Short mmCIF file of C-alpha atoms in Angstrom, two decimals:
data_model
loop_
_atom_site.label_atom_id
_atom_site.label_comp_id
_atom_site.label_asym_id
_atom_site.label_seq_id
_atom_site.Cartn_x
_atom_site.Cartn_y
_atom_site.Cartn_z
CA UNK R 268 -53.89 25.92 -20.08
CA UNK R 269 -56.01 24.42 -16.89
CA UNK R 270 -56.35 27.29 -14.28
CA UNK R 271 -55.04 25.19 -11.65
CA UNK R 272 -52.71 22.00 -12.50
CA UNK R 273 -51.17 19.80 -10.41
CA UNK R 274 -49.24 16.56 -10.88
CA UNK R 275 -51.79 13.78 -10.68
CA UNK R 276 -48.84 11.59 -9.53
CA UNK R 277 -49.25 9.13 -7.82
CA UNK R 278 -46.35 9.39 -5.70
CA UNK R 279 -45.34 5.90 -4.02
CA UNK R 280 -43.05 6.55 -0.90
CA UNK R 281 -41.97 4.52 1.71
CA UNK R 282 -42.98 4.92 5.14
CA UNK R 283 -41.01 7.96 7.14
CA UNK R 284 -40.05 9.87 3.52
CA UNK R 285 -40.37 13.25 2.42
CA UNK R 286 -42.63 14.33 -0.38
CA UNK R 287 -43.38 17.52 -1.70
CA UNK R 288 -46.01 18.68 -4.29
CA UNK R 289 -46.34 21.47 -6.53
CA UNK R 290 -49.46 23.07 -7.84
CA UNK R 291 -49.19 26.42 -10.53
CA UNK R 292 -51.59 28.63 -11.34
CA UNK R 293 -52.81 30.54 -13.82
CA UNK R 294 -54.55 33.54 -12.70
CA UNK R 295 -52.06 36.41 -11.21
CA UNK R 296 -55.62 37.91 -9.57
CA UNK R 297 -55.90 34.53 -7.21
CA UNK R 298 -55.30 35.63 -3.47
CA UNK R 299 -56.10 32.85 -1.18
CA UNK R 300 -54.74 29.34 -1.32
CA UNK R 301 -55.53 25.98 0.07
CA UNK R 302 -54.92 22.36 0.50
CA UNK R 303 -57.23 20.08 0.67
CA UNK R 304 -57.42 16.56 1.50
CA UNK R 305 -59.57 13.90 0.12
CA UNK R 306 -59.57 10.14 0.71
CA UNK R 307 -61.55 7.68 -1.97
CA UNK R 308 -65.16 8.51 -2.04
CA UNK R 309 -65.19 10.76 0.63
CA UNK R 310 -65.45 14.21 0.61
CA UNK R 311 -62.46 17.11 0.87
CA UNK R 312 -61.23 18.21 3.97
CA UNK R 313 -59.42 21.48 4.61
CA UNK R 314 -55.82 20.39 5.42
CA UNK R 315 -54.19 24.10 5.75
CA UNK R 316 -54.70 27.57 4.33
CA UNK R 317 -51.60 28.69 2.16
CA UNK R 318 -50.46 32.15 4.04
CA UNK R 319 -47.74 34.80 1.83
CA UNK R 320 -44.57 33.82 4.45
CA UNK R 321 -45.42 29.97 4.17
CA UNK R 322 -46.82 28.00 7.02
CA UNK R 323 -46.31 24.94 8.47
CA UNK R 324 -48.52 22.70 10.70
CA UNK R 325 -46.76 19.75 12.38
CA UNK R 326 -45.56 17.54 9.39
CA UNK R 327 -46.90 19.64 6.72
CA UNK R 328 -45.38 22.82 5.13
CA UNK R 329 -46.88 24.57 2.89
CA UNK R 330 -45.48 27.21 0.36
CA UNK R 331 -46.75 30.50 -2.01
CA UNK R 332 -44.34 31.80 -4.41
CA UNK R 333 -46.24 34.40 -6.25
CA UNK R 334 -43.67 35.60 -8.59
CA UNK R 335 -43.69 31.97 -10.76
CA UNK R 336 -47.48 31.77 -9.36
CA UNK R 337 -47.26 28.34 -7.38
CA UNK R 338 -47.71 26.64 -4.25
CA UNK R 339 -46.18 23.78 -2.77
CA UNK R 340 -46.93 21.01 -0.02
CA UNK R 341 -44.20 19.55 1.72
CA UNK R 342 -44.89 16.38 3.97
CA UNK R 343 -42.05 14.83 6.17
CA UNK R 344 -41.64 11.63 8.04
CA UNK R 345 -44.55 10.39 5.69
CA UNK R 346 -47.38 8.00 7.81
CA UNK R 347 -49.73 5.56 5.68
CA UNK R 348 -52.25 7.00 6.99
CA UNK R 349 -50.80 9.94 4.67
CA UNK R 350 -52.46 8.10 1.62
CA UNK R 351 -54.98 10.40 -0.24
CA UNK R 352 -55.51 13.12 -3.17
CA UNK R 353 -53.96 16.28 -2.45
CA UNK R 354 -56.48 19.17 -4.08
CA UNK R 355 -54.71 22.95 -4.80
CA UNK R 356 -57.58 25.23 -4.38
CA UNK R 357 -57.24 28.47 -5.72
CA UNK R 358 -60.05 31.58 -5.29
CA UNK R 359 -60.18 35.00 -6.62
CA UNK R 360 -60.16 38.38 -5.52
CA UNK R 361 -63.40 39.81 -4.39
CA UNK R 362 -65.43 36.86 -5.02
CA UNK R 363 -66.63 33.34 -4.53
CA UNK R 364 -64.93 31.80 -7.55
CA UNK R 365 -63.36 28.32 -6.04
CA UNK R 366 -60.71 26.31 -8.40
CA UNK R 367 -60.04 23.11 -7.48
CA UNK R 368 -57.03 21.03 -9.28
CA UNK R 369 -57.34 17.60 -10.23
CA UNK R 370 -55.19 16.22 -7.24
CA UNK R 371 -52.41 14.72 -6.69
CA UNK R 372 -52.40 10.76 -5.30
CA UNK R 373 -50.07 10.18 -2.68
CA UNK R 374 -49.88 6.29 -1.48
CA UNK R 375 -47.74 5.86 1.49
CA UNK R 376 -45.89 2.20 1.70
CA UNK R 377 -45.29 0.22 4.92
CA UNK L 280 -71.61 16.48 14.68
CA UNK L 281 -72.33 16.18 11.32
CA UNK L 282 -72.04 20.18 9.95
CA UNK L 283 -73.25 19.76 6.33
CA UNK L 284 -75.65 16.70 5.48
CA UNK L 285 -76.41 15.24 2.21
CA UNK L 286 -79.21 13.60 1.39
CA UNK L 287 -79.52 11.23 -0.11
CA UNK L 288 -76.02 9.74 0.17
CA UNK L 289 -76.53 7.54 -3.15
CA UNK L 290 -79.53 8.77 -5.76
CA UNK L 291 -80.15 6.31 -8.74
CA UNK L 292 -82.53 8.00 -11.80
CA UNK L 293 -83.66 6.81 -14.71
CA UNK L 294 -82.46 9.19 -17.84
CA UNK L 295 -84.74 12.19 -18.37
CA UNK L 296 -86.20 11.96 -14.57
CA UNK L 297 -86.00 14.50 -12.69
CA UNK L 298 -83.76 14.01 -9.85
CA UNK L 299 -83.42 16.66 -6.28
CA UNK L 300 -80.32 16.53 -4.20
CA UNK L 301 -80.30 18.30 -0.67
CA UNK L 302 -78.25 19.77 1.48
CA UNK L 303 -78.49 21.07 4.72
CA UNK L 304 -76.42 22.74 7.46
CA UNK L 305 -76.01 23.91 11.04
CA UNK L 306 -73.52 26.46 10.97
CA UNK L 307 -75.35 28.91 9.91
CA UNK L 308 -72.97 30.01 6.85
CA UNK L 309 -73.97 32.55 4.90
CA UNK L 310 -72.34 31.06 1.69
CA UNK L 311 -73.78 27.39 0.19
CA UNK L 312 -71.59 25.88 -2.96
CA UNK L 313 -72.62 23.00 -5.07
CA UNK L 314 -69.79 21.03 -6.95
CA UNK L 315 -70.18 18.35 -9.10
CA UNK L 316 -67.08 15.73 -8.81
CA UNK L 317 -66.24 13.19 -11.68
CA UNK L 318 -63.95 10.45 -10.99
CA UNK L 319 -60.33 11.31 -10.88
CA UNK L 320 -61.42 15.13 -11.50
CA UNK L 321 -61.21 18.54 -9.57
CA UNK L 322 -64.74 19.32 -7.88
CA UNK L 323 -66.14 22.06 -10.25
CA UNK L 324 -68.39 24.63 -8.81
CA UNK L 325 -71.72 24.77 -10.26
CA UNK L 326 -73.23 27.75 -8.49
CA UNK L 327 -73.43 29.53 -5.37
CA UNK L 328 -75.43 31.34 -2.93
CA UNK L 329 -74.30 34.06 -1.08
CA UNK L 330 -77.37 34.63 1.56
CA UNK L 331 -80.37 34.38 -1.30
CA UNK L 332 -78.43 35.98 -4.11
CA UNK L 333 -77.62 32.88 -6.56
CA UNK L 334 -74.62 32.91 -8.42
CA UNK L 335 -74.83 30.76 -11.42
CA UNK L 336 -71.08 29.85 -13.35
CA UNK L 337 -71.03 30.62 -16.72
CA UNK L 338 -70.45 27.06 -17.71
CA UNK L 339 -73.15 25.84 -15.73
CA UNK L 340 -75.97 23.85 -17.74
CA UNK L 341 -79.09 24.85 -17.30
CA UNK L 342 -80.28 21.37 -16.63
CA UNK L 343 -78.94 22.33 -13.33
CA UNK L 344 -80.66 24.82 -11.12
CA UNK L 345 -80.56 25.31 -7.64
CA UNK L 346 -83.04 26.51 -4.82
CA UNK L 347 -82.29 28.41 -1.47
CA UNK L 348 -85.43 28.19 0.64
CA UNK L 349 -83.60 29.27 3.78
CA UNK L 350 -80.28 29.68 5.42
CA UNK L 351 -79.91 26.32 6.50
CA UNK L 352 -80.86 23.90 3.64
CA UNK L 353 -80.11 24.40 -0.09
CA UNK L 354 -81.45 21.95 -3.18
CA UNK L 355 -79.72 21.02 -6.46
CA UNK L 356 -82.64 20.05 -9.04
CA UNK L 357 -81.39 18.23 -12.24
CA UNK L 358 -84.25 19.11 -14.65
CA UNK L 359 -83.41 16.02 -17.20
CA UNK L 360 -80.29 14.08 -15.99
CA UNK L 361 -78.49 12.54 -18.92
CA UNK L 362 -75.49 9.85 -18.43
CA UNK L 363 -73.13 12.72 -18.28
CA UNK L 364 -74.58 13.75 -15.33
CA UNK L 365 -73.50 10.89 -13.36
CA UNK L 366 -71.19 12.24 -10.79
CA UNK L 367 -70.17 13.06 -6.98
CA UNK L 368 -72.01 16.19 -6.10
CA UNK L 369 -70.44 18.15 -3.14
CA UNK L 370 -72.55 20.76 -1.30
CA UNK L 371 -70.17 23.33 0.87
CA UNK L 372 -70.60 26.03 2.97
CA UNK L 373 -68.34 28.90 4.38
CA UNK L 374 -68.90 31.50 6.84
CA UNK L 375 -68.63 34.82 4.87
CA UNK L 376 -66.36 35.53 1.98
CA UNK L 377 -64.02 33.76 -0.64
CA UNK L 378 -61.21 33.76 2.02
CA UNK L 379 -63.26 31.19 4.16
CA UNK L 380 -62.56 27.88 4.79
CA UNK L 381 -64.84 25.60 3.15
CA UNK L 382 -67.01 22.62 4.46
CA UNK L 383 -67.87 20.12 2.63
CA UNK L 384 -71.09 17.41 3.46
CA UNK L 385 -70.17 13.47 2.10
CA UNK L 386 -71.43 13.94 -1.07
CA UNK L 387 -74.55 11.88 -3.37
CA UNK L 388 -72.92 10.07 -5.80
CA UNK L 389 -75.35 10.17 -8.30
CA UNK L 390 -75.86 6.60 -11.15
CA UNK L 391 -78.18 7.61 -14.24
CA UNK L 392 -79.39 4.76 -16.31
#
C-alpha cells in the first residue's frame, strides 16, 4: 500500500461545479497536511495547509479526518483557471520526511 | 522575486557524465530539499539538509549526492546518470521544521542520452 494515494482522476467538470478530492494515508504518525498545486511543467505551489477543525480559503475547503486517516479538498463554483494536479502532502512527526501523492488532474470545461 | 532559482532550467548529459544541478535561495531557510519528479508521479524526496546536517533517504541511490556549501545555495551531483535518471528535479526550501510550508524553485528537467 502507497503511503499517500490519491485518485489520479482526471476529473472533467463544467465551469461553476463542485468537486471534491480525497487523499488517505497510511501512516497514523503523519501530523501536518497540505495541498499543493501544480500546473504542467511547472513546479508545486502551496495551495493551503490542512488544519484538525478544517479550513477553508475562499473557494477551497479543505478537510482532516484522522480517525479513517484522510483528507479532502473541496472546490466550489469551479474556474478554468482551476485546471491542474492536486498533490496530498503528508509529513511526519518530528522530522523532515515529505510524502507527496501522485495527484489528482482536475480539467475545468468552459 | 524569484525565492528559489534553478539552474540550469533544462540540463542534457550524455549517459555516464557527470551532471551538477544547483539551487539557490534568498530566504534564508534553514531547510533545502531535493526531489526528483517523473512524469505523472509524486515528487520523491531525495535528501535534505537541515542547516549542514545532510539527511540522505534510505532509498536514495548513491549515484546521487548532494553538497551544502552555504546557507543560500545547495548542489545535486549525479555521479553517473543513467536513462532512469531522466526526470524533473525540484529543489525546496522551508523556514525551520517539517510543519513549514515549502518552496519550491521551477525545476531542471533533466534528458540523458
Amino acid at each position: 500500500r502507497k503511503e499517500v494515494e490519491q485518485d489520479p482522476g482526471p476529473f472533467n467538470v463544467p465551469e461553476g461545479a463542485t468537486v471534491a478530492f480525497n487523499c488517505t494515508y497510511s501512516n497514523s504518525a503523519s501530523q501536518s497536511f497540505f495541498w499543493y498545486r501544480q500546473d504542467c511543467r511547472k513546479e508545486p505551489k502551496l495551495l493551503m495547509s490542512v488544519y484538525s477543525s478544517g479550513n477553508e480559503d475562499g473557494r477551497f475547503t479543505a478537510q482532516l479526518n484522522r480517525a479513517s486517516q484522510y483528507i479532502s479538498l473541496l472546490i466550489r463554483d469551479s474556474k478554468l483557471s482551476d485546471s491542474a494536479t492536486y498533490l496530498c502532502v503528508v509529513k511526519w512527526t518530528g522530522g523532515f520526511k515529505t510524502i507527496f501523492g501522485a495527484g489528482t488532474r482536475l480539467f475545468v470545461k468552459a | 522575486d524569484a525565492m528559489v532559482i534553478q539552474n540550469p532550467r533544462y540540463q542534457v548529459t550524455q549517459f555516464g557524465k557527470p551532471v551538477t544541478l544547483s539551487c539557490s535561495q534568498t530566504l534564508n531557510h534553514n531547510v533545502m530539499y531535493w526531489y526528483q519528479q517523473k512524469s505523472s508521479q509524486a515528487p520523491k524526496l531525495l535528501f535534505h539538509y537541515y542547516d549542514k546536517d545532510f539527511n540522505n533517504e534510505a532509498d536514495t541511490p548513491d549515484n546521487f549526492q548532494s553538497r551544502r556549501p552555504n546557507t543560500s545555495f545547495c548542489f545535486l551531483d549525479i555521479r553517473s546518470p543513467g536513462l532512469g535518471d531522466a526526470a524533473m528535479y525540484l529543489c525546496a526550501t522551508s523556514r525551520e521544521d517539517w510543519t513549514d510550508t515549502q518552496y519550491f524553485g521551477p525545476g531542471t528537467r533533466l534528458t540523458v542520452l
